Amino acid sequence: VAWADPALLIMGSLAGGAKHGYAIQQDVLADAGVELGPGTLYGALARLERDGLVEPLPGEARRRPYRLTGAGVAVLEERVEQLRHFTRTTARRLRVRPA
Amino acid sequence: MSSRLRSAAQLAVATYPPSFRARYGEELRALVDEQPPTVRGVADLVLGSARAWMTPSFVGDDATRRRQRLQASIATVWVAGCLGSLTVPGVTRALTDPRPAGSSPAVDPLLSAAQYALAICGGLLVTAGVMAGLRVGRDAFARRRWRVLRPLVPGVILAGVEAVGIAVVAVLRRGHPSQWPHPSVAFMIAGSLWVLGFGVLVAAVAVGPAVALHRAAPPARHLAPAAALAMAASVALAISVLLCAAAAVVAASAVAIVGTVYGLVTATIALTSAARSARSLVSPSPEG
């Protein structure tokens, strides 16, 4: 059962600071155990940049770092709050489920 | 195996839309180079490319995004129109040469209407091409940007070769009407090469101007009239293909139905891309 959208995983990685594609991939693998393929990663990055949620920083053309924008931070905080609510509710339901 | 997979991955990167490659191509290639190639990685790139074609993401300021959107729509409608225009002659040939026994009388009017719609589509596409081409070509000549004009060269050369081929065929047919088609291997080979050349010509005429437009990247205000014409051409293409589909269904010809499926795919691609440029056409930006 999939639990996360690639865009959310990328934003979660960028919450720790600006990173380029390979670093984001490694970070998501280490933190979430999800292997983001190169096509998935750059497809999601393109959508996030188009929507103004991440922005590229000056750097080499082949290893351009990205960071969250203000709008990106706001969206991520909202999603994290929703996830927190989901986690709390689900944990409570699991504790009281009938045998 | 590893080098083949790496080549396949690089090839998959090359299949992304031009606007995507211009913005993310270098980074994506670097990422592919940095990790051991896998079948899963290649499949992910192929799917990513398909997604990028279906839901393109244009980045940059408003003027840049508008230019990229209009450019992509003109190029897509041009390519789809060139390839889709083969549907009408193909289906006409399948339904009339030879005419199937018990053929419905409704087939001919449907095919005639499809040919009119295709002629309108062709006229609109050529006008759009000339409008965009004159601006781009004049600018490229003035600035000596031969890189912009180079993609047009194969189409021009092949058009010349095919024209000479048609002239030779006409002369031979008129000179030797009793020996037509000539029952020799050389004749068959020459005929096959001419047909193959025609296919390559259509591909070169479809792709060359699209690549030239991408390289020229003219401002949006120069592209808007051509994009409006491309939108109308995509509607005419769809009508011509739908009329062919109706004729194929009425005639109950499996070959013609397969041909119209191909046409419907090209018309859907053209219509979708043209529709996506509608907002860019009605919201001009001062810088565009």
mmCIF file of C-alpha atoms in Angstrom:
data_model
loop_
_atom_site.group_PDB
_atom_site.id
_atom_site.type_symbol
_atom_site.label_atom_id
_atom_site.label_comp_id
_atom_site.label_asym_id
_atom_site.label_seq_id
_atom_site.Cartn_x
_atom_site.Cartn_y
_atom_site.Cartn_z
ATOM 1 C CA VAL A 1 0.000 0.000 0.000
ATOM 2 C CA ALA A 2 1.594 3.247 -1.156
ATOM 3 C CA TRP A 3 1.646 5.942 1.506
ATOM 4 C CA ALA A 4 3.314 8.909 -0.075
ATOM 5 C CA ASP A 5 3.281 11.033 -3.178
ATOM 6 C CA PRO A 6 6.737 11.612 -4.773
ATOM 7 C CA ALA A 7 6.147 15.365 -4.550
ATOM 8 C CA LEU A 8 5.576 15.121 -0.785
ATOM 9 C CA LEU A 9 8.684 12.970 -0.318
ATOM 10 C CA ILE A 10 10.770 15.485 -2.285
ATOM 11 C CA MET A 11 9.394 18.384 -0.263
ATOM 12 C CA GLY A 12 10.083 16.462 2.911
ATOM 13 C CA SER A 13 13.679 15.989 1.820
ATOM 14 C CA LEU A 14 14.068 19.656 0.884
ATOM 15 C CA ALA A 15 12.717 20.664 4.308
ATOM 16 C CA GLY A 16 16.212 19.731 5.557
ATOM 17 C CA GLY A 17 17.885 22.181 3.147
ATOM 18 C CA ALA A 18 18.641 22.635 -0.550
ATOM 19 C CA LYS A 19 19.623 19.461 -2.429
ATOM 20 C CA HIS A 20 20.248 18.330 -6.006
ATOM 21 C CA GLY A 21 18.512 15.378 -7.654
ATOM 22 C CA TYR A 22 20.857 12.599 -6.562
ATOM 23 C CA ALA A 23 20.926 13.838 -2.937
ATOM 24 C CA ILE A 24 17.109 13.983 -2.865
ATOM 25 C CA GLN A 25 16.959 10.415 -4.192
ATOM 26 C CA GLN A 26 19.352 9.149 -1.506
ATOM 27 C CA ASP A 27 17.592 11.102 1.235
ATOM 28 C CA VAL A 28 14.142 9.748 0.315
ATOM 29 C CA LEU A 29 15.517 6.206 0.169
ATOM 30 C CA ALA A 30 17.151 6.545 3.595
ATOM 31 C CA ASP A 31 14.243 8.311 5.337
ATOM 32 C CA ALA A 32 11.158 6.795 3.712
ATOM 33 C CA GLY A 33 12.515 3.595 2.156
ATOM 34 C CA VAL A 34 11.104 4.701 -1.207
ATOM 35 C CA GLU A 35 13.257 4.408 -4.323
ATOM 36 C CA LEU A 36 12.418 7.372 -6.555
ATOM 37 C CA GLY A 37 13.367 6.619 -10.165
ATOM 38 C CA PRO A 38 14.969 9.444 -12.180
ATOM 39 C CA GLY A 39 11.844 9.921 -14.321
ATOM 40 C CA THR A 40 9.558 10.069 -11.279
ATOM 41 C CA LEU A 41 11.915 12.422 -9.452
ATOM 42 C CA TYR A 42 12.269 14.968 -12.262
ATOM 43 C CA GLY A 43 8.605 14.700 -13.266
ATOM 44 C CA ALA A 44 7.614 15.624 -9.705
ATOM 45 C CA LEU A 45 10.307 18.330 -9.453
ATOM 46 C CA ALA A 46 9.041 19.897 -12.697
ATOM 47 C CA ARG A 47 5.465 20.012 -11.364
ATOM 48 C CA LEU A 48 6.635 21.445 -8.028
ATOM 49 C CA GLU A 49 8.670 24.142 -9.792
ATOM 50 C CA ARG A 50 5.761 24.942 -12.147
ATOM 51 C CA ASP A 51 3.465 25.359 -9.119
ATOM 52 C CA GLY A 52 6.000 27.578 -7.356
ATOM 53 C CA LEU A 53 6.552 25.161 -4.444
ATOM 54 C CA VAL A 54 10.280 24.627 -5.078
ATOM 55 C CA GLU A 55 12.865 26.749 -6.864
ATOM 56 C CA PRO A 56 16.272 26.056 -8.362
ATOM 57 C CA LEU A 57 19.357 27.685 -6.919
ATOM 58 C CA PRO A 58 22.311 28.822 -9.000
ATOM 59 C CA GLY A 59 24.690 25.938 -9.562
ATOM 60 C CA GLU A 60 26.149 23.668 -12.168
ATOM 61 C CA ALA A 61 23.702 22.816 -14.956
ATOM 62 C CA ARG A 62 24.228 19.099 -14.225
ATOM 63 C CA ARG A 63 23.838 19.305 -10.432
ATOM 64 C CA ARG A 64 21.400 22.127 -9.802
ATOM 65 C CA PRO A 65 20.200 22.297 -6.175
ATOM 66 C CA TYR A 66 16.548 22.991 -5.296
ATOM 67 C CA ARG A 67 14.949 24.485 -2.213
ATOM 68 C CA LEU A 68 11.440 24.965 -0.870
ATOM 69 C CA THR A 69 9.772 28.317 -1.523
ATOM 70 C CA GLY A 70 7.589 30.052 1.077
ATOM 71 C CA ALA A 71 4.503 28.580 -0.598
ATOM 72 C CA GLY A 72 6.170 25.171 -0.554
ATOM 73 C CA VAL A 73 6.847 25.400 3.185
ATOM 74 C CA ALA A 74 3.180 26.351 3.798
ATOM 75 C CA VAL A 75 1.893 23.418 1.719
ATOM 76 C CA LEU A 76 4.290 21.014 3.426
ATOM 77 C CA GLU A 77 3.239 22.199 6.914
ATOM 78 C CA GLU A 78 -0.412 21.660 5.962
ATOM 79 C CA ARG A 79 0.301 18.153 4.652
ATOM 80 C CA VAL A 80 2.352 17.257 7.739
ATOM 81 C CA GLU A 81 -0.530 18.413 9.966
ATOM 82 C CA GLN A 82 -2.960 16.230 7.957
ATOM 83 C CA LEU A 83 -0.582 13.279 8.224
ATOM 84 C CA ARG A 84 -0.217 13.854 11.965
ATOM 85 C CA HIS A 85 -4.010 13.811 12.353
ATOM 86 C CA PHE A 86 -4.243 10.654 10.202
ATOM 87 C CA THR A 87 -1.486 8.954 12.206
ATOM 88 C CA ARG A 88 -3.095 9.830 15.571
ATOM 89 C CA THR A 89 -6.549 8.677 14.449
ATOM 90 C CA THR A 90 -5.278 5.462 12.904
ATOM 91 C CA ALA A 91 -3.135 4.597 15.933
ATOM 92 C CA ARG A 92 -6.128 5.153 18.240
ATOM 93 C CA ARG A 93 -8.340 2.953 16.047
ATOM 94 C CA LEU A 94 -5.706 0.213 15.970
ATOM 95 C CA ARG A 95 -5.494 0.224 19.789
ATOM 96 C CA VAL A 96 -9.267 -0.197 20.214
ATOM 97 C CA ARG A 97 -10.003 -2.598 17.365
ATOM 98 C CA PRO A 98 -11.967 -5.698 18.422
ATOM 99 C CA ALA A 99 -10.048 -8.965 18.814
ATOM 100 C CA MET B 1 24.103 -5.615 -20.621
ATOM 101 C CA SER B 2 25.059 -2.664 -18.428
ATOM 102 C CA SER B 3 26.243 -0.537 -21.357
ATOM 103 C CA ARG B 4 23.066 -1.420 -23.280
ATOM 104 C CA LEU B 5 20.930 -0.387 -20.320
ATOM 105 C CA ARG B 6 22.887 2.868 -20.002
ATOM 106 C CA SER B 7 22.342 3.556 -23.713
ATOM 107 C CA ALA B 8 18.647 2.725 -23.300
ATOM 108 C CA ALA B 9 18.441 5.139 -20.349
ATOM 109 C CA GLN B 10 20.120 7.933 -22.354
ATOM 110 C CA LEU B 11 17.789 7.196 -25.256
ATOM 111 C CA ALA B 12 14.799 7.394 -22.908
ATOM 112 C CA VAL B 13 16.019 10.817 -21.719
ATOM 113 C CA ALA B 14 16.199 11.903 -25.373
ATOM 114 C CA THR B 15 12.498 11.050 -25.826
ATOM 115 C CA TYR B 16 11.361 13.707 -23.312
ATOM 116 C CA PRO B 17 9.621 16.776 -24.802
ATOM 117 C CA PRO B 18 12.049 19.460 -26.054
ATOM 118 C CA SER B 19 10.943 22.012 -23.435
ATOM 119 C CA PHE B 20 11.535 19.464 -20.646
ATOM 120 C CA ARG B 21 14.969 18.538 -22.008
ATOM 121 C CA ALA B 22 15.930 22.194 -22.360
ATOM 122 C CA ARG B 23 15.182 22.770 -18.675
ATOM 123 C CA TYR B 24 15.955 19.438 -16.957
ATOM 124 C CA GLY B 25 17.816 17.405 -19.602
ATOM 125 C CA GLU B 26 21.350 18.034 -18.281
ATOM 126 C CA GLU B 27 20.346 17.262 -14.694
ATOM 127 C CA LEU B 28 18.443 14.148 -15.685
ATOM 128 C CA ARG B 29 21.377 12.867 -17.772
ATOM 129 C CA ALA B 30 23.751 13.543 -14.860
ATOM 130 C CA LEU B 31 21.469 11.620 -12.494
ATOM 131 C CA VAL B 32 21.294 8.690 -14.920
ATOM 132 C CA ASP B 33 25.120 8.732 -15.248
ATOM 133 C CA GLU B 34 25.550 8.755 -11.459
ATOM 134 C CA GLN B 35 23.766 5.464 -10.763
ATOM 135 C CA PRO B 36 24.109 1.915 -12.071
ATOM 136 C CA PRO B 37 21.596 1.425 -14.910
ATOM 137 C CA THR B 38 18.662 -0.914 -14.178
ATOM 138 C CA VAL B 39 15.656 -2.120 -16.143
ATOM 139 C CA ARG B 40 13.427 -0.475 -13.536
ATOM 140 C CA GLY B 41 15.245 2.834 -13.966
ATOM 141 C CA VAL B 42 14.849 2.727 -17.753
ATOM 142 C CA ALA B 43 11.145 1.868 -17.408
ATOM 143 C CA ASP B 44 10.755 4.766 -14.968
ATOM 144 C CA LEU B 45 12.326 7.136 -17.518
ATOM 145 C CA VAL B 46 10.065 5.858 -20.313
ATOM 146 C CA LEU B 47 6.975 6.368 -18.135
ATOM 147 C CA GLY B 48 8.275 9.765 -17.050
ATOM 148 C CA SER B 49 8.713 10.755 -20.687
ATOM 149 C CA ALA B 50 5.160 9.659 -21.517
ATOM 150 C CA ARG B 51 3.834 11.650 -18.550
ATOM 151 C CA ALA B 52 5.864 14.702 -19.591
ATOM 152 C CA TRP B 53 4.328 14.566 -23.091
ATOM 153 C CA MET B 54 0.789 14.135 -21.725
ATOM 154 C CA THR B 55 0.996 16.738 -18.964
ATOM 155 C CA PRO B 56 3.792 19.154 -19.882
ATOM 156 C CA SER B 57 5.182 21.476 -17.202
ATOM 157 C CA PHE B 58 6.494 24.791 -18.470
ATOM 158 C CA VAL B 59 8.621 26.801 -16.073
ATOM 159 C CA GLY B 60 9.942 30.342 -16.078
ATOM 160 C CA ASP B 61 8.252 33.744 -16.142
ATOM 161 C CA ASP B 62 4.802 34.268 -17.710
ATOM 162 C CA ALA B 63 6.180 35.285 -21.122
ATOM 163 C CA THR B 64 8.496 32.272 -21.294
ATOM 164 C CA ARG B 65 5.744 29.852 -20.260
ATOM 165 C CA ARG B 66 3.353 31.343 -22.809
ATOM 166 C CA ARG B 67 5.967 31.097 -25.569
ATOM 167 C CA GLN B 68 6.766 27.482 -24.653
ATOM 168 C CA ARG B 69 3.059 26.567 -24.567
ATOM 169 C CA LEU B 70 2.305 28.102 -27.990
ATOM 170 C CA GLN B 71 5.488 26.659 -29.481
ATOM 171 C CA ALA B 72 4.674 23.172 -28.200
ATOM 172 C CA SER B 73 1.119 23.344 -29.552
ATOM 173 C CA ILE B 74 2.161 24.556 -33.008
ATOM 174 C CA ALA B 75 4.871 21.869 -33.231
ATOM 175 C CA THR B 76 2.573 19.096 -31.967
ATOM 176 C CA VAL B 77 -0.322 20.020 -34.263
ATOM 177 C CA TRP B 78 2.103 20.268 -37.199
ATOM 178 C CA VAL B 79 3.615 16.814 -36.550
ATOM 179 C CA ALA B 80 0.231 15.195 -35.794
ATOM 180 C CA GLY B 81 -1.312 16.911 -38.822
ATOM 181 C CA CYS B 82 1.449 15.707 -41.190
ATOM 182 C CA LEU B 83 1.198 12.133 -39.908
ATOM 183 C CA GLY B 84 -2.597 12.146 -39.524
ATOM 184 C CA SER B 85 -3.155 13.493 -43.032
ATOM 185 C CA LEU B 86 -2.079 10.089 -44.372
ATOM 186 C CA THR B 87 -5.315 8.644 -42.936
ATOM 187 C CA VAL B 88 -7.627 10.037 -45.635
ATOM 188 C CA PRO B 89 -5.690 8.767 -48.682
ATOM 189 C CA GLY B 90 -5.004 5.474 -46.904
ATOM 190 C CA VAL B 91 -8.653 4.842 -46.002
ATOM 191 C CA THR B 92 -9.805 6.031 -49.437
ATOM 192 C CA ARG B 93 -7.438 3.538 -51.056
ATOM 193 C CA ALA B 94 -8.609 0.739 -48.739
ATOM 194 C CA LEU B 95 -12.295 1.404 -49.492
ATOM 195 C CA THR B 96 -12.178 2.171 -53.220
ATOM 196 C CA ASP B 97 -9.207 0.372 -54.800
ATOM 197 C CA PRO B 98 -10.591 -2.231 -55.318
ATOM 198 C CA ARG B 99 -14.103 -1.392 -54.187
ATOM 199 C CA PRO B 100 -15.468 -4.211 -51.969
ATOM 200 C CA ALA B 101 -18.497 -6.106 -53.269
ATOM 201 C CA GLY B 102 -21.799 -4.657 -51.997
ATOM 202 C CA SER B 103 -20.152 -1.400 -50.952
ATOM 203 C CA SER B 104 -22.590 1.138 -49.468
ATOM 204 C CA PRO B 105 -23.369 4.241 -51.570
ATOM 205 C CA ALA B 106 -22.813 6.337 -48.421
ATOM 206 C CA VAL B 107 -19.053 5.653 -48.535
ATOM 207 C CA ASP B 108 -18.196 7.998 -51.436
ATOM 208 C CA PRO B 109 -19.872 11.155 -50.030
ATOM 209 C CA LEU B 110 -18.230 10.508 -46.643
ATOM 210 C CA LEU B 111 -14.804 10.121 -48.258
ATOM 211 C CA SER B 112 -15.341 13.250 -50.389
ATOM 212 C CA ALA B 113 -16.274 15.246 -47.295
ATOM 213 C CA ALA B 114 -13.182 13.854 -45.515
ATOM 214 C CA GLN B 115 -11.009 15.019 -48.421
ATOM 215 C CA TYR B 116 -12.494 18.538 -48.246
ATOM 216 C CA ALA B 117 -11.884 18.652 -44.487
ATOM 217 C CA LEU B 118 -8.318 17.434 -45.034
ATOM 218 C CA ALA B 119 -7.768 20.103 -47.700
ATOM 219 C CA ILE B 120 -8.938 22.765 -45.222
ATOM 220 C CA CYS B 121 -6.654 21.270 -42.544
ATOM 221 C CA GLY B 122 -3.715 21.290 -44.981
ATOM 222 C CA GLY B 123 -4.410 24.878 -46.036
ATOM 223 C CA LEU B 124 -4.548 26.047 -42.412
ATOM 224 C CA LEU B 125 -1.393 24.129 -41.484
ATOM 225 C CA VAL B 126 0.558 25.446 -44.473
ATOM 226 C CA THR B 127 -0.595 29.010 -43.707
ATOM 227 C CA ALA B 128 0.421 28.569 -40.054
ATOM 228 C CA GLY B 129 3.753 27.104 -41.174
ATOM 229 C CA VAL B 130 4.386 29.960 -43.613
ATOM 230 C CA MET B 131 3.451 32.591 -41.008
ATOM 231 C CA ALA B 132 5.740 31.118 -38.359
ATOM 232 C CA GLY B 133 8.367 30.094 -40.930
ATOM 233 C CA LEU B 134 8.715 33.528 -42.530
ATOM 234 C CA ARG B 135 9.400 35.194 -39.189
ATOM 235 C CA VAL B 136 11.718 32.461 -37.966
ATOM 236 C CA GLY B 137 13.486 32.076 -41.338
ATOM 237 C CA ARG B 138 14.007 35.821 -41.835
ATOM 238 C CA ASP B 139 15.416 36.164 -38.337
ATOM 239 C CA ALA B 140 17.646 33.098 -38.721
ATOM 240 C CA PHE B 141 19.040 34.368 -42.047
ATOM 241 C CA ALA B 142 19.622 37.836 -40.665
ATOM 242 C CA ARG B 143 21.467 36.504 -37.609
ATOM 243 C CA ARG B 144 23.134 33.664 -39.518
ATOM 244 C CA ARG B 145 21.647 31.099 -37.129
ATOM 245 C CA TRP B 146 22.125 28.133 -39.462
ATOM 246 C CA ARG B 147 21.435 25.757 -36.574
ATOM 247 C CA VAL B 148 17.793 26.871 -36.759
ATOM 248 C CA LEU B 149 17.502 26.210 -40.492
ATOM 249 C CA ARG B 150 19.483 22.960 -40.626
ATOM 250 C CA PRO B 151 16.550 20.667 -39.600
ATOM 251 C CA LEU B 152 14.687 21.839 -42.728
ATOM 252 C CA VAL B 153 17.412 20.646 -45.112
ATOM 253 C CA PRO B 154 16.514 16.891 -45.188
ATOM 254 C CA GLY B 155 12.881 17.699 -46.023
ATOM 255 C CA VAL B 156 13.872 20.045 -48.855
ATOM 256 C CA ILE B 157 16.352 17.522 -50.335
ATOM 257 C CA LEU B 158 13.899 14.618 -50.037
ATOM 258 C CA ALA B 159 11.088 16.701 -51.572
ATOM 259 C CA GLY B 160 13.381 17.325 -54.551
ATOM 260 C CA VAL B 161 14.265 13.628 -54.848
ATOM 261 C CA GLU B 162 10.608 12.570 -54.619
ATOM 262 C CA ALA B 163 9.601 15.207 -57.194
ATOM 263 C CA VAL B 164 12.236 13.859 -59.599
ATOM 264 C CA GLY B 165 10.934 10.331 -58.880
ATOM 265 C CA ILE B 166 7.355 11.356 -59.712
ATOM 266 C CA ALA B 167 8.541 13.045 -62.926
ATOM 267 C CA VAL B 168 10.470 9.909 -63.968
ATOM 268 C CA VAL B 169 7.431 7.720 -63.224
ATOM 269 C CA ALA B 170 5.184 10.019 -65.282
ATOM 270 C CA VAL B 171 7.574 9.999 -68.253
ATOM 271 C CA LEU B 172 8.039 6.207 -68.151
ATOM 272 C CA ARG B 173 4.315 5.573 -67.788
ATOM 273 C CA ARG B 174 3.479 7.848 -70.701
ATOM 274 C CA GLY B 175 6.271 6.414 -72.850
ATOM 275 C CA HIS B 176 5.552 2.745 -72.158
ATOM 276 C CA PRO B 177 1.835 2.438 -71.237
ATOM 277 C CA SER B 178 1.689 -1.215 -72.306
ATOM 278 C CA GLN B 179 4.550 -2.227 -69.984
ATOM 279 C CA TRP B 180 3.142 -0.634 -66.819
ATOM 280 C CA PRO B 181 3.856 -1.819 -64.163
ATOM 281 C CA HIS B 182 7.044 -3.322 -65.594
ATOM 282 C CA PRO B 183 7.455 -6.967 -64.463
ATOM 283 C CA SER B 184 11.116 -6.620 -63.494
ATOM 284 C CA VAL B 185 12.932 -6.802 -60.168
ATOM 285 C CA ALA B 186 14.578 -3.430 -60.852
ATOM 286 C CA PHE B 187 11.144 -1.830 -61.276
ATOM 287 C CA MET B 188 9.898 -3.356 -58.021
ATOM 288 C CA ILE B 189 13.012 -2.205 -56.145
ATOM 289 C CA ALA B 190 12.744 1.319 -57.589
ATOM 290 C CA GLY B 191 9.038 1.439 -56.683
ATOM 291 C CA SER B 192 9.691 0.208 -53.135
ATOM 292 C CA LEU B 193 12.489 2.739 -52.662
ATOM 293 C CA TRP B 194 10.213 5.532 -53.873
ATOM 294 C CA VAL B 195 7.493 4.532 -51.373
ATOM 295 C CA LEU B 196 10.097 4.282 -48.581
ATOM 296 C CA GLY B 197 11.467 7.670 -49.600
ATOM 297 C CA PHE B 198 7.968 9.130 -49.434
ATOM 298 C CA GLY B 199 7.578 7.845 -45.868
ATOM 299 C CA VAL B 200 10.912 9.382 -44.882
ATOM 300 C CA LEU B 201 9.886 12.625 -46.624
ATOM 301 C CA VAL B 202 6.663 12.816 -44.578
ATOM 302 C CA ALA B 203 8.657 12.196 -41.378
ATOM 303 C CA ALA B 204 11.241 14.854 -42.326
ATOM 304 C CA VAL B 205 8.545 17.406 -43.236
ATOM 305 C CA ALA B 206 6.750 16.635 -39.961
ATOM 306 C CA VAL B 207 9.745 16.793 -37.625
ATOM 307 C CA GLY B 208 12.093 19.308 -39.353
ATOM 308 C CA PRO B 209 9.982 22.474 -38.918
ATOM 309 C CA ALA B 210 9.074 21.472 -35.340
ATOM 310 C CA VAL B 211 12.766 21.181 -34.421
ATOM 311 C CA ALA B 212 13.557 24.454 -36.227
ATOM 312 C CA LEU B 213 10.783 26.223 -34.290
ATOM 313 C CA HIS B 214 12.110 24.854 -31.008
ATOM 314 C CA ARG B 215 15.623 26.073 -31.820
ATOM 315 C CA ALA B 216 14.415 29.494 -32.954
ATOM 316 C CA ALA B 217 12.240 30.066 -29.843
ATOM 317 C CA PRO B 218 10.535 33.192 -31.242
ATOM 318 C CA PRO B 219 8.556 35.449 -28.862
ATOM 319 C CA ALA B 220 4.947 34.496 -28.141
ATOM 320 C CA ARG B 221 3.499 37.474 -30.022
ATOM 321 C CA HIS B 222 5.004 36.058 -33.243
ATOM 322 C CA LEU B 223 3.534 32.630 -32.501
ATOM 323 C CA ALA B 224 -0.038 33.540 -31.546
ATOM 324 C CA PRO B 225 -1.492 33.825 -35.119
ATOM 325 C CA ALA B 226 0.094 30.516 -36.139
ATOM 326 C CA ALA B 227 -1.162 28.872 -32.933
ATOM 327 C CA ALA B 228 -4.734 30.058 -33.656
ATOM 328 C CA LEU B 229 -4.503 28.582 -37.169
ATOM 329 C CA ALA B 230 -3.060 25.352 -35.758
ATOM 330 C CA MET B 231 -6.045 25.117 -33.424
ATOM 331 C CA ALA B 232 -8.443 25.421 -36.372
ATOM 332 C CA ALA B 233 -6.351 22.891 -38.336
ATOM 333 C CA SER B 234 -6.610 20.380 -35.484
ATOM 334 C CA VAL B 235 -10.430 20.655 -35.611
ATOM 335 C CA ALA B 236 -10.407 20.154 -39.403
ATOM 336 C CA LEU B 237 -8.099 17.140 -38.997
ATOM 337 C CA ALA B 238 -10.440 15.627 -36.404
ATOM 338 C CA ILE B 239 -13.452 16.141 -38.697
ATOM 339 C CA SER B 240 -11.658 14.512 -41.643
ATOM 340 C CA VAL B 241 -10.651 11.517 -39.527
ATOM 341 C CA LEU B 242 -14.161 11.145 -38.068
ATOM 342 C CA LEU B 243 -15.629 11.169 -41.593
ATOM 343 C CA CYS B 244 -13.112 8.467 -42.566
ATOM 344 C CA ALA B 245 -14.111 6.492 -39.483
ATOM 345 C CA ALA B 246 -17.783 6.750 -40.492
ATOM 346 C CA ALA B 247 -16.945 5.554 -44.018
ATOM 347 C CA ALA B 248 -14.876 2.660 -42.647
ATOM 348 C CA VAL B 249 -17.706 1.595 -40.306
ATOM 349 C CA VAL B 250 -20.352 1.878 -43.058
ATOM 350 C CA ALA B 251 -18.143 -0.218 -45.352
ATOM 351 C CA ALA B 252 -17.309 -2.615 -42.473
ATOM 352 C CA SER B 253 -13.677 -2.737 -43.624
ATOM 353 C CA ALA B 254 -11.251 -3.972 -40.954
ATOM 354 C CA VAL B 255 -8.221 -2.469 -42.740
ATOM 355 C CA ALA B 256 -9.907 0.937 -43.013
ATOM 356 C CA ILE B 257 -10.997 0.805 -39.356
ATOM 357 C CA VAL B 258 -7.392 0.119 -38.290
ATOM 358 C CA GLY B 259 -6.300 3.088 -40.441
ATOM 359 C CA THR B 260 -8.853 5.360 -38.805
ATOM 360 C CA VAL B 261 -7.727 4.306 -35.317
ATOM 361 C CA TYR B 262 -4.261 5.605 -36.280
ATOM 362 C CA GLY B 263 -5.881 8.796 -37.545
ATOM 363 C CA LEU B 264 -7.970 9.182 -34.395
ATOM 364 C CA VAL B 265 -4.833 8.927 -32.253
ATOM 365 C CA THR B 266 -3.085 11.688 -34.236
ATOM 366 C CA ALA B 267 -6.225 13.877 -34.221
ATOM 367 C CA THR B 268 -6.666 13.433 -30.456
ATOM 368 C CA ILE B 269 -3.033 14.430 -29.847
ATOM 369 C CA ALA B 270 -3.451 17.505 -32.088
ATOM 370 C CA LEU B 271 -6.752 18.560 -30.478
ATOM 371 C CA THR B 272 -5.451 18.066 -26.924
ATOM 372 C CA SER B 273 -2.319 20.102 -27.540
ATOM 373 C CA ALA B 274 -4.242 22.845 -29.368
ATOM 374 C CA ALA B 275 -6.817 23.058 -26.575
ATOM 375 C CA ARG B 276 -4.048 23.488 -23.998
ATOM 376 C CA SER B 277 -2.780 26.571 -25.845
ATOM 377 C CA ALA B 278 -6.225 28.242 -25.728
ATOM 378 C CA ARG B 279 -5.505 30.055 -22.454
ATOM 379 C CA SER B 280 -2.143 31.282 -23.767
ATOM 380 C CA LEU B 281 -3.872 32.659 -26.855
ATOM 381 C CA VAL B 282 -6.380 34.735 -24.904
ATOM 382 C CA SER B 283 -4.026 36.005 -22.182
ATOM 383 C CA PRO B 284 -1.294 37.950 -23.937
ATOM 384 C CA SER B 285 1.566 39.177 -21.794
ATOM 385 C CA PRO B 286 3.230 42.494 -22.637
ATOM 386 C CA GLU B 287 6.680 40.893 -22.830
ATOM 387 C CA GLY B 288 5.452 38.057 -25.040
#
